[in-house]
Tab-separated table of C-alpha atoms in Angstrom:
chain	number	residue	atom	x	y	z
A	16	UNK	CA	175.221	59.910	-23.417
A	17	UNK	CA	172.338	61.725	-23.039
A	18	UNK	CA	173.808	65.564	-23.036
A	19	UNK	CA	171.137	67.972	-21.304
A	20	UNK	CA	173.511	70.831	-20.108
A	21	UNK	CA	172.592	72.897	-22.898
A	22	UNK	CA	171.677	75.337	-20.326
A	23	UNK	CA	175.652	76.305	-19.321
A	24	UNK	CA	176.965	75.222	-22.547
A	25	UNK	CA	175.439	73.840	-26.075
A	26	UNK	CA	176.868	71.050	-27.135
A	27	UNK	CA	177.441	68.910	-30.064
A	28	UNK	CA	178.183	72.001	-32.446
A	29	UNK	CA	177.105	72.266	-35.420
A	30	UNK	CA	179.847	70.281	-37.856
A	31	UNK	CA	180.453	73.573	-39.821
A	32	UNK	CA	181.455	74.881	-36.078
A	33	UNK	CA	185.073	72.729	-35.588
A	34	UNK	CA	185.382	73.212	-39.022
A	35	UNK	CA	185.525	77.283	-39.995
A	36	UNK	CA	188.289	76.946	-36.707
A	37	UNK	CA	190.799	74.454	-37.577
A	38	UNK	CA	190.730	76.205	-41.621
A	39	UNK	CA	191.059	79.433	-39.345
A	40	UNK	CA	194.364	78.558	-37.993
A	41	UNK	CA	195.707	76.550	-40.934
A	42	UNK	CA	195.128	79.069	-43.182
A	43	UNK	CA	193.513	81.908	-42.000
A	44	UNK	CA	195.515	82.732	-38.516
A	45	UNK	CA	196.496	86.591	-38.502
A	46	UNK	CA	196.051	89.052	-36.612
A	47	UNK	CA	192.424	90.411	-37.711
A	48	UNK	CA	192.415	94.084	-38.382
A	49	UNK	CA	196.120	95.342	-37.606
A	50	UNK	CA	198.200	94.928	-40.635
A	51	UNK	CA	197.234	95.274	-43.724
A	52	UNK	CA	198.291	92.603	-45.431
A	53	UNK	CA	196.260	90.042	-47.032
A	54	UNK	CA	195.746	87.436	-44.210
A	55	UNK	CA	195.607	90.285	-41.668
A	56	UNK	CA	192.749	91.773	-43.633
A	57	UNK	CA	190.835	87.893	-44.268
A	58	UNK	CA	191.296	87.766	-40.666
A	59	UNK	CA	189.420	91.023	-40.266
A	60	UNK	CA	186.881	89.902	-43.160
A	61	UNK	CA	185.740	86.768	-41.167
A	62	UNK	CA	185.243	88.641	-37.715
A	63	UNK	CA	183.656	91.196	-39.903
A	64	UNK	CA	180.649	88.693	-40.956
A	65	UNK	CA	180.660	86.983	-38.124
A	66	UNK	CA	179.786	90.898	-36.837
A	67	UNK	CA	177.270	90.876	-39.420
A	68	UNK	CA	175.546	87.656	-38.425
A	69	UNK	CA	175.158	89.058	-35.318
A	70	UNK	CA	173.644	91.679	-36.502
A	71	UNK	CA	171.286	90.267	-38.850
A	72	UNK	CA	169.689	87.709	-36.211
A	73	UNK	CA	169.273	89.987	-33.443
A	74	UNK	CA	168.202	92.734	-36.462
A	75	UNK	CA	170.533	95.640	-34.720
A	76	UNK	CA	170.575	98.807	-37.020
A	77	UNK	CA	174.599	98.428	-37.625
A	78	UNK	CA	177.354	95.280	-37.450
A	79	UNK	CA	179.083	98.245	-36.062
A	80	UNK	CA	177.018	98.190	-33.324
A	81	UNK	CA	177.913	95.039	-32.534
A	82	UNK	CA	180.980	94.496	-30.035
A	83	UNK	CA	182.912	91.241	-28.922
A	84	UNK	CA	184.171	89.856	-25.965
A	85	UNK	CA	184.915	86.746	-24.048
A	86	UNK	CA	181.062	85.868	-23.327
A	87	UNK	CA	177.922	86.963	-22.236
A	88	UNK	CA	179.510	87.747	-18.358
A	89	UNK	CA	181.995	90.073	-19.838
A	90	UNK	CA	179.172	92.358	-22.165
A	91	UNK	CA	177.165	92.599	-18.905
A	92	UNK	CA	180.071	94.493	-17.206
A	93	UNK	CA	180.247	96.270	-19.646
A	94	UNK	CA	177.320	98.146	-19.843
A	95	UNK	CA	177.017	98.625	-15.970
A	96	UNK	CA	180.023	99.603	-15.856
A	97	UNK	CA	180.080	101.645	-18.563
A	98	UNK	CA	176.995	103.270	-18.067
A	99	UNK	CA	176.208	103.274	-13.907
A	100	UNK	CA	177.502	106.528	-11.674
A	101	UNK	CA	177.566	107.258	-8.120
A	102	UNK	CA	174.045	107.970	-7.406
A	103	UNK	CA	171.910	106.645	-10.455
A	104	UNK	CA	169.171	104.359	-9.894
A	105	UNK	CA	168.727	101.075	-11.252
A	106	UNK	CA	165.629	98.443	-11.637
A	107	UNK	CA	166.094	94.996	-11.020
A	108	UNK	CA	164.911	91.043	-10.817
A	109	UNK	CA	165.183	89.110	-7.634
A	110	UNK	CA	165.799	85.840	-10.580
A	111	UNK	CA	169.117	87.455	-12.216
A	112	UNK	CA	172.645	85.897	-12.462
A	113	UNK	CA	175.582	85.920	-10.138
A	114	UNK	CA	176.852	87.977	-13.894
A	115	UNK	CA	174.308	90.912	-13.357
A	116	UNK	CA	174.450	90.846	-9.025
A	117	UNK	CA	177.276	90.505	-8.385
A	118	UNK	CA	178.333	93.727	-10.305
A	119	UNK	CA	175.665	94.936	-9.089
A	120	UNK	CA	176.702	94.430	-5.486
A	121	UNK	CA	179.873	96.006	-6.284
A	122	UNK	CA	178.518	99.056	-7.715
A	123	UNK	CA	175.510	100.041	-5.246
A	124	UNK	CA	178.898	100.098	-2.777
A	125	UNK	CA	180.078	102.482	-5.214
A	126	UNK	CA	177.147	104.399	-4.036
A	127	UNK	CA	175.033	102.875	-6.955
A	128	UNK	CA	171.066	102.374	-5.825
A	129	UNK	CA	169.308	99.325	-6.697
A	130	UNK	CA	166.254	98.016	-6.930
A	131	UNK	CA	165.620	94.613	-6.994
A	132	UNK	CA	162.386	93.576	-7.464
A	133	UNK	CA	160.394	90.653	-6.263
A	134	UNK	CA	159.113	88.081	-8.269
A	135	UNK	CA	157.112	85.291	-7.729
A	136	UNK	CA	157.544	81.447	-6.483
A	137	UNK	CA	157.103	80.858	-10.686
A	138	UNK	CA	159.827	82.998	-11.936
A	139	UNK	CA	157.914	85.823	-12.912
A	140	UNK	CA	158.132	90.030	-12.518
A	141	UNK	CA	154.330	92.542	-13.665
A	142	UNK	CA	155.493	95.309	-15.319
A	143	UNK	CA	154.025	96.838	-13.225
A	144	UNK	CA	156.135	96.414	-10.224
A	145	UNK	CA	158.622	98.711	-12.443
A	146	UNK	CA	156.373	101.164	-13.347
A	147	UNK	CA	156.430	101.746	-9.109
A	148	UNK	CA	159.948	101.184	-9.200
A	149	UNK	CA	160.503	104.607	-11.070
A	150	UNK	CA	162.913	107.583	-9.583
A	151	UNK	CA	163.451	110.146	-10.561
A	152	UNK	CA	167.941	109.287	-10.956
A	153	UNK	CA	166.487	105.594	-12.848
A	154	UNK	CA	168.598	105.053	-15.638
A	155	UNK	CA	168.581	101.730	-16.441
A	156	UNK	CA	166.585	98.660	-16.191
A	157	UNK	CA	168.456	95.636	-16.713
A	158	UNK	CA	166.734	92.280	-16.572
A	159	UNK	CA	167.036	88.707	-17.513
A	160	UNK	CA	165.096	87.199	-20.875
A	161	UNK	CA	164.313	84.345	-19.069
A	162	UNK	CA	165.719	82.134	-16.317
A	163	UNK	CA	168.663	80.051	-15.749
A	164	UNK	CA	167.516	78.346	-13.705
A	165	UNK	CA	163.565	77.079	-14.229
A	166	UNK	CA	163.063	79.037	-17.678
A	167	UNK	CA	160.710	81.869	-17.066
A	168	UNK	CA	160.448	84.492	-19.195
A	169	UNK	CA	160.454	87.829	-17.864
A	170	UNK	CA	158.742	90.951	-19.477
A	171	UNK	CA	160.971	91.895	-21.558
A	172	UNK	CA	158.861	94.092	-24.467
A	173	UNK	CA	156.478	95.418	-21.244
A	174	UNK	CA	159.703	96.724	-19.998
A	175	UNK	CA	160.790	97.901	-22.826
A	176	UNK	CA	157.787	100.124	-24.007
A	177	UNK	CA	158.234	101.409	-20.208
A	178	UNK	CA	162.043	102.376	-20.682
A	179	UNK	CA	160.801	104.541	-23.505
A	180	UNK	CA	158.275	106.197	-22.156
A	181	UNK	CA	160.380	107.510	-18.863
A	182	UNK	CA	163.675	107.950	-21.469
A	183	UNK	CA	165.305	104.716	-19.028
A	184	UNK	CA	167.660	102.047	-20.645
A	185	UNK	CA	167.220	99.250	-21.169
A	186	UNK	CA	169.930	96.546	-20.489
A	187	UNK	CA	168.833	92.365	-21.043
A	188	UNK	CA	170.862	89.668	-20.345
A	189	UNK	CA	169.813	87.288	-22.892
A	190	UNK	CA	172.356	84.589	-22.225
A	191	UNK	CA	170.072	82.498	-21.711
A	192	UNK	CA	167.352	83.411	-24.913
A	193	UNK	CA	169.579	84.207	-28.100
A	194	UNK	CA	168.841	82.116	-30.392
A	195	UNK	CA	166.136	79.725	-28.727
A	196	UNK	CA	163.643	82.358	-28.568
A	197	UNK	CA	162.811	84.930	-31.308
A	198	UNK	CA	164.705	89.017	-30.354
A	199	UNK	CA	164.621	91.839	-32.479
A	200	UNK	CA	166.139	95.087	-31.223
A	201	UNK	CA	163.703	97.708	-33.343
A	202	UNK	CA	160.159	95.164	-32.680
A	203	UNK	CA	161.472	94.106	-28.591
A	204	UNK	CA	163.212	98.138	-28.067
A	205	UNK	CA	166.085	96.235	-26.298
A	206	UNK	CA	169.256	99.769	-25.645
A	207	UNK	CA	172.009	97.222	-24.322
A	208	UNK	CA	171.644	93.561	-25.372
A	209	UNK	CA	174.740	91.010	-23.978
A	210	UNK	CA	174.674	87.934	-25.591
A	211	UNK	CA	177.235	84.561	-25.589
A	212	UNK	CA	178.286	82.818	-28.220
A	213	UNK	CA	178.853	79.526	-26.306
A	214	UNK	CA	175.001	78.298	-25.556
A	215	UNK	CA	172.456	78.992	-28.208
A	216	UNK	CA	174.591	80.706	-30.739
A	217	UNK	CA	176.100	77.309	-30.424
A	218	UNK	CA	179.422	78.903	-31.307
A	219	UNK	CA	182.807	78.041	-29.413
A	220	UNK	CA	183.322	79.499	-24.798
A	221	UNK	CA	184.871	82.703	-25.583
A	222	UNK	CA	182.847	84.886	-27.846
A	223	UNK	CA	179.938	87.185	-27.284
A	224	UNK	CA	179.254	90.562	-26.449
A	225	UNK	CA	177.301	93.264	-26.295
A	226	UNK	CA	174.587	94.649	-28.775
A	227	UNK	CA	174.577	98.432	-28.496
A	228	UNK	CA	170.589	100.045	-29.378
A	229	UNK	CA	170.413	103.582	-30.883
A	230	UNK	CA	169.479	105.118	-28.492
A	231	UNK	CA	171.848	104.305	-26.400
A	232	UNK	CA	174.382	107.592	-25.475
A	233	UNK	CA	177.885	106.194	-27.051
A	234	UNK	CA	179.831	109.520	-23.959
A	235	UNK	CA	177.688	107.923	-21.429
A	236	UNK	CA	178.868	104.772	-22.141
A	237	UNK	CA	182.327	104.529	-20.882
A	238	UNK	CA	184.897	100.859	-22.038
A	239	UNK	CA	185.436	98.635	-19.673
A	240	UNK	CA	189.418	98.153	-21.007
A	241	UNK	CA	191.330	100.783	-23.247
A	242	UNK	CA	193.675	99.745	-25.925
A	243	UNK	CA	195.073	98.591	-29.004
A	244	UNK	CA	192.207	98.084	-31.498
A	245	UNK	CA	194.619	98.848	-35.276
A	246	UNK	CA	193.061	102.247	-35.402
A	247	UNK	CA	193.686	105.683	-34.875
A	248	UNK	CA	197.879	103.753	-33.226
A	249	UNK	CA	198.930	107.687	-33.294
A	250	UNK	CA	196.773	108.585	-30.990
A	251	UNK	CA	197.373	107.850	-26.961
A	252	UNK	CA	193.741	108.054	-25.932
A	253	UNK	CA	191.209	105.566	-27.023
A	254	UNK	CA	189.165	105.870	-30.331
A	255	UNK	CA	185.345	106.860	-29.574
A	256	UNK	CA	183.695	104.841	-33.243
A	257	UNK	CA	182.833	101.807	-32.404
A	258	UNK	CA	183.119	99.196	-32.186
A	259	UNK	CA	187.063	100.046	-31.483
A	260	UNK	CA	186.097	101.604	-28.377
A	261	UNK	CA	184.786	98.996	-26.609
A	262	UNK	CA	187.192	96.506	-28.126
A	263	UNK	CA	190.803	96.869	-27.432
A	264	UNK	CA	193.357	93.511	-27.224
A	265	UNK	CA	193.596	91.066	-30.484
A	266	UNK	CA	189.452	89.282	-30.723
A	267	UNK	CA	189.053	85.783	-30.047
A	268	UNK	CA	188.875	85.216	-33.911
A	269	UNK	CA	189.303	82.539	-34.196
A	270	UNK	CA	186.151	81.898	-31.658
A	271	UNK	CA	184.544	84.292	-33.889
A	272	UNK	CA	185.126	82.262	-36.811
A	273	UNK	CA	183.060	79.393	-35.383
A	274	UNK	CA	180.587	81.539	-33.865
A	275	UNK	CA	179.945	82.180	-37.965
A	276	UNK	CA	179.896	79.186	-38.925
A	277	UNK	CA	177.339	78.440	-36.026
A	278	UNK	CA	175.006	80.970	-37.357
A	279	UNK	CA	175.083	80.451	-40.786
A	280	UNK	CA	173.610	76.912	-39.509
A	281	UNK	CA	171.237	78.525	-37.119
A	282	UNK	CA	170.209	81.332	-39.542
A	283	UNK	CA	169.629	78.032	-42.106
A	284	UNK	CA	167.931	76.137	-39.612
A	285	UNK	CA	165.618	79.545	-38.214
A	286	UNK	CA	165.147	80.236	-34.745
A	287	UNK	CA	161.154	79.352	-35.001
A	288	UNK	CA	162.358	76.460	-35.648
A	289	UNK	CA	165.085	75.681	-33.049
A	290	UNK	CA	162.557	76.330	-30.366
A	291	UNK	CA	159.413	74.473	-31.895
A	292	UNK	CA	161.106	71.467	-31.693
A	293	UNK	CA	163.206	72.431	-27.736
A	294	UNK	CA	158.861	73.451	-27.492
A	295	UNK	CA	158.470	69.630	-28.240
A	296	UNK	CA	160.837	67.827	-25.713
A	297	UNK	CA	159.785	70.466	-23.116
A	298	UNK	CA	155.916	69.285	-23.185
A	299	UNK	CA	157.271	65.675	-22.830
A	300	UNK	CA	159.248	66.262	-20.158
A	301	UNK	CA	157.363	68.676	-18.286
A	302	UNK	CA	154.192	66.296	-18.996
A	303	UNK	CA	156.114	63.076	-17.675
A	304	UNK	CA	158.426	64.551	-14.574
A	305	UNK	CA	154.693	65.810	-13.621
A	306	UNK	CA	153.323	62.734	-13.639
A	307	UNK	CA	155.705	61.235	-10.707
A	308	UNK	CA	154.305	62.655	-7.759
A	309	UNK	CA	157.671	62.642	-5.956
A	310	UNK	CA	158.874	65.237	-8.371
A	311	UNK	CA	158.702	69.712	-7.860
A	312	UNK	CA	159.058	71.263	-10.735
A	313	UNK	CA	159.941	74.608	-10.883
A	314	UNK	CA	158.508	77.871	-12.592
A	315	UNK	CA	155.455	78.219	-14.999
A	316	UNK	CA	154.694	75.103	-15.839
A	317	UNK	CA	153.811	76.093	-18.867
A	318	UNK	CA	156.356	76.154	-22.090
A	319	UNK	CA	154.828	78.641	-23.708
A	320	UNK	CA	156.283	81.156	-20.693
A	321	UNK	CA	159.826	79.790	-20.652
A	322	UNK	CA	162.653	78.399	-22.385
A	323	UNK	CA	163.881	74.672	-22.710
A	324	UNK	CA	165.302	74.793	-18.935
A	325	UNK	CA	163.662	72.471	-16.809
A	326	UNK	CA	163.820	72.340	-13.256
A	327	UNK	CA	162.873	69.691	-10.935
A	328	UNK	CA	164.103	68.081	-7.104
A	329	UNK	CA	162.966	65.087	-6.070
A	330	UNK	CA	161.507	64.966	-2.628
A	331	UNK	CA	163.899	63.182	-0.067
A	332	UNK	CA	166.713	63.466	-2.439
A	333	UNK	CA	169.817	65.931	-2.636
A	334	UNK	CA	170.315	66.983	-6.163
A	335	UNK	CA	174.271	66.616	-6.501
A	336	UNK	CA	173.382	62.826	-4.623
A	337	UNK	CA	171.392	62.687	-8.780
A	338	UNK	CA	173.521	64.465	-10.296
A	339	UNK	CA	176.087	61.703	-9.698
A	340	UNK	CA	173.580	59.199	-10.674
A	341	UNK	CA	172.032	60.282	-13.084
A	342	UNK	CA	175.998	60.990	-14.640
A	343	UNK	CA	177.282	57.796	-13.826
A	344	UNK	CA	174.268	55.378	-13.691
A	345	UNK	CA	172.598	56.105	-16.964
A	346	UNK	CA	174.717	58.330	-18.890
A	347	UNK	CA	172.633	61.468	-18.858
A	348	UNK	CA	174.428	65.039	-18.259
A	349	UNK	CA	173.269	67.779	-16.307
A	350	UNK	CA	173.305	70.805	-13.706
A	351	UNK	CA	172.766	70.098	-9.559
A	352	UNK	CA	172.639	72.524	-7.580
A	353	UNK	CA	173.008	76.503	-7.359
A	354	UNK	CA	173.353	77.425	-11.173
A	355	UNK	CA	175.195	81.044	-9.686
A	356	UNK	CA	171.871	82.353	-9.543
A	357	UNK	CA	171.412	82.570	-5.546
A	358	UNK	CA	169.221	85.583	-5.564
A	359	UNK	CA	167.219	83.770	-8.535
A	360	UNK	CA	166.809	80.146	-6.123
A	361	UNK	CA	165.472	82.269	-3.121
A	362	UNK	CA	162.414	83.510	-5.009
A	363	UNK	CA	162.181	79.407	-5.827
A	364	UNK	CA	162.224	78.634	-2.595
A	365	UNK	CA	165.383	76.338	-3.650
A	366	UNK	CA	168.051	77.994	-1.594
A	367	UNK	CA	170.753	76.359	-0.882
A	368	UNK	CA	170.645	72.835	-2.110
A	369	UNK	CA	168.949	73.538	-5.501
A	370	UNK	CA	167.699	71.917	-8.108
A	371	UNK	CA	168.380	69.362	-11.245
A	372	UNK	CA	168.239	71.248	-13.989
A	373	UNK	CA	167.615	69.396	-17.785
A	374	UNK	CA	168.980	71.883	-20.492
A	375	UNK	CA	167.403	70.976	-23.871
A	376	UNK	CA	169.550	72.221	-26.579
A	377	UNK	CA	168.356	71.497	-30.818
A	378	UNK	CA	170.439	68.627	-30.945
A	379	UNK	CA	168.811	66.798	-27.880
A	380	UNK	CA	165.670	64.332	-29.342
A	381	UNK	CA	162.203	62.561	-28.378
A	382	UNK	CA	164.440	59.387	-27.401
A	383	UNK	CA	166.748	61.827	-24.612
A	384	UNK	CA	163.735	63.256	-23.067
A	385	UNK	CA	162.513	59.339	-23.204
A	386	UNK	CA	165.593	58.304	-20.940
A	387	UNK	CA	165.671	60.773	-19.107
A	388	UNK	CA	161.958	60.041	-18.379
A	389	UNK	CA	162.789	56.381	-16.969
A	390	UNK	CA	165.856	57.931	-15.155
A	391	UNK	CA	164.203	59.705	-12.929
A	392	UNK	CA	161.303	57.606	-12.442
A	393	UNK	CA	163.180	55.102	-11.356
A	394	UNK	CA	165.118	57.801	-9.268
A	395	UNK	CA	162.544	58.643	-7.595
A	396	UNK	CA	161.049	54.986	-6.750
A	397	UNK	CA	164.215	54.488	-4.586
B	7	UNK	CA	201.268	95.048	-61.286
B	8	UNK	CA	198.625	95.562	-64.283
B	9	UNK	CA	197.443	98.335	-62.458
B	10	UNK	CA	200.175	100.432	-62.227
B	11	UNK	CA	199.065	103.402	-64.272
B	12	UNK	CA	195.604	103.810	-62.843
B	13	UNK	CA	195.386	106.594	-60.754
B	14	UNK	CA	194.101	105.502	-57.418
B	15	UNK	CA	192.281	106.916	-54.036
B	16	UNK	CA	191.672	106.067	-51.158
B	17	UNK	CA	189.151	105.486	-48.688
B	18	UNK	CA	191.223	106.874	-45.308
B	19	UNK	CA	188.725	104.945	-42.155
B	20	UNK	CA	188.577	105.111	-38.631
B	21	UNK	CA	188.348	101.413	-38.817
B	22	UNK	CA	189.386	98.090	-40.592
B	23	UNK	CA	185.448	97.106	-39.825
B	24	UNK	CA	184.275	99.834	-41.126
B	25	UNK	CA	186.220	100.015	-43.994
B	26	UNK	CA	185.072	96.079	-44.646
B	27	UNK	CA	181.723	97.701	-44.346
B	28	UNK	CA	182.152	100.183	-47.261
B	29	UNK	CA	184.168	97.374	-49.011
B	30	UNK	CA	180.644	95.687	-49.092
B	31	UNK	CA	178.853	98.377	-49.405
B	32	UNK	CA	180.867	99.816	-53.057
B	33	UNK	CA	180.388	95.635	-54.092
B	34	UNK	CA	177.004	95.728	-54.175
B	35	UNK	CA	177.264	98.723	-56.123
B	36	UNK	CA	179.799	96.873	-58.623
B	37	UNK	CA	182.866	99.741	-57.593
B	38	UNK	CA	185.822	97.359	-57.775
B	39	UNK	CA	187.488	98.694	-54.537
B	40	UNK	CA	190.715	96.643	-51.934
B	41	UNK	CA	192.113	97.127	-48.728
B	42	UNK	CA	195.335	97.910	-48.449
B	43	UNK	CA	197.047	99.628	-45.036
B	44	UNK	CA	197.003	103.671	-45.482
B	45	UNK	CA	199.453	105.071	-47.758
B	46	UNK	CA	202.225	106.340	-45.422
B	47	UNK	CA	202.809	110.007	-46.710
B	48	UNK	CA	198.573	110.222	-46.185
B	49	UNK	CA	198.096	109.297	-42.395
B	50	UNK	CA	200.632	107.828	-39.752
B	51	UNK	CA	197.590	105.060	-38.761
B	52	UNK	CA	198.912	101.339	-38.752
B	53	UNK	CA	195.712	100.401	-40.385
B	54	UNK	CA	193.630	99.724	-43.249
B	55	UNK	CA	192.314	102.657	-46.208
B	56	UNK	CA	190.411	101.013	-49.656
B	57	UNK	CA	191.929	101.449	-52.525
B	58	UNK	CA	189.794	102.978	-55.751
B	59	UNK	CA	189.543	103.493	-58.492
B	60	UNK	CA	190.554	107.709	-59.255
B	61	UNK	CA	187.820	107.897	-61.755
B	62	UNK	CA	185.044	106.458	-59.352
B	63	UNK	CA	185.421	108.703	-56.182
B	64	UNK	CA	182.277	111.239	-57.293
B	65	UNK	CA	180.429	107.631	-57.067
B	66	UNK	CA	181.833	106.684	-53.989
B	67	UNK	CA	181.538	109.852	-51.956
B	68	UNK	CA	177.707	110.003	-53.558
B	69	UNK	CA	177.492	106.286	-51.418
B	70	UNK	CA	178.534	107.298	-48.741
B	71	UNK	CA	177.025	110.104	-48.454
B	72	UNK	CA	173.278	108.667	-48.509
B	73	UNK	CA	174.517	105.905	-45.803
B	74	UNK	CA	175.685	109.067	-43.507
B	75	UNK	CA	178.992	106.979	-42.951
B	76	UNK	CA	180.908	109.063	-41.532
B	77	UNK	CA	185.209	109.463	-42.836
B	78	UNK	CA	188.352	110.399	-42.206
B	79	UNK	CA	188.760	111.854	-45.792
B	80	UNK	CA	189.499	110.593	-49.751
B	81	UNK	CA	193.094	110.703	-50.632
B	82	UNK	CA	194.750	110.303	-54.772
């Protein structure tokens, strides 16, 4: 079996992940930070350690500015619903995932003004487009770091410079890049970074969140949910300090224990080393695929301008059909169709039938790429 | 308990995450602290606070001030 669906969820996980999660369930198990007994304190320490590892990975100023949520979608919802008010203007791109588009469409109905910048047919955005779209009421620029459909990277650093100059908040959806591509909150000047644990951070599902930069006005950013935090229990009002303000209800501590283990693995291996491994595989894959005349490739075609997610079509064959044959006859697991990003597919010209997406990961090998190339070659000749 | 006769002080913080952050900070400077439930006579909060040795208070205060960590208070 060849697993090429890492852009949806990475698999397999580093060996320590399952171990840490089992250990948590069997030996700790208590509610983190609620009760003050030894197991509760131990649970809180494990959650805190993961918070610290996330802060370290993204060079966040303070572990307490890492807010955990169930996934990147919840992190993005917190940022968008928490920050935007009717009358505000937001700039985004036509390459966004529905995790951004759907909240924005809903917020637009509530009176938030949207500008959706059209990207090129390769999924690229020019920084000048952002500059030109700014209005006096622009409060946020929300961009994905890389497309989940074709991997194309957006100009985050350039957007950050514009955002800083104009006093606008920059929200980055790092679903596809966190762990796979270097991110540094300070260097990249990102105000809000939404991340997920189960993709390139190699952790379990049900983990993710939002890292809140120092420039963000916390009074303005409202929580998505309110409830028990294990702090200020004498008050019926939500606490106003980090991270409790945004983290109500018992945390997914077992998931965060697993994420902590995967972050240890990632920090040992290094984001740059994972990136260079994936670059090598991606180059082979792109070179091989572009030699087949029946294959249409999406994105820039330049490995340096994208993550290791490659989208393609075979002329005259539906992606769904390809997906089924790849799975059943070749044991190659990938994702086909629309990848929860209709706007991105319209931009790339692949709406509504979608694409075949190979999402490479740290555990893929040259053999995996060769098997995928052999399969596509055979399918294209049918 | 062995340390019954050592006078304790309690660093009362806003959250468990903050308590662990301070615990680590103190650990780095070899100051012993322990996460314990907040004593009822100090606060009705259900959370934890840091128990430190009474004679370390000045040191702890200095470290917290330097790190710009805002706490609820130190109680003896």
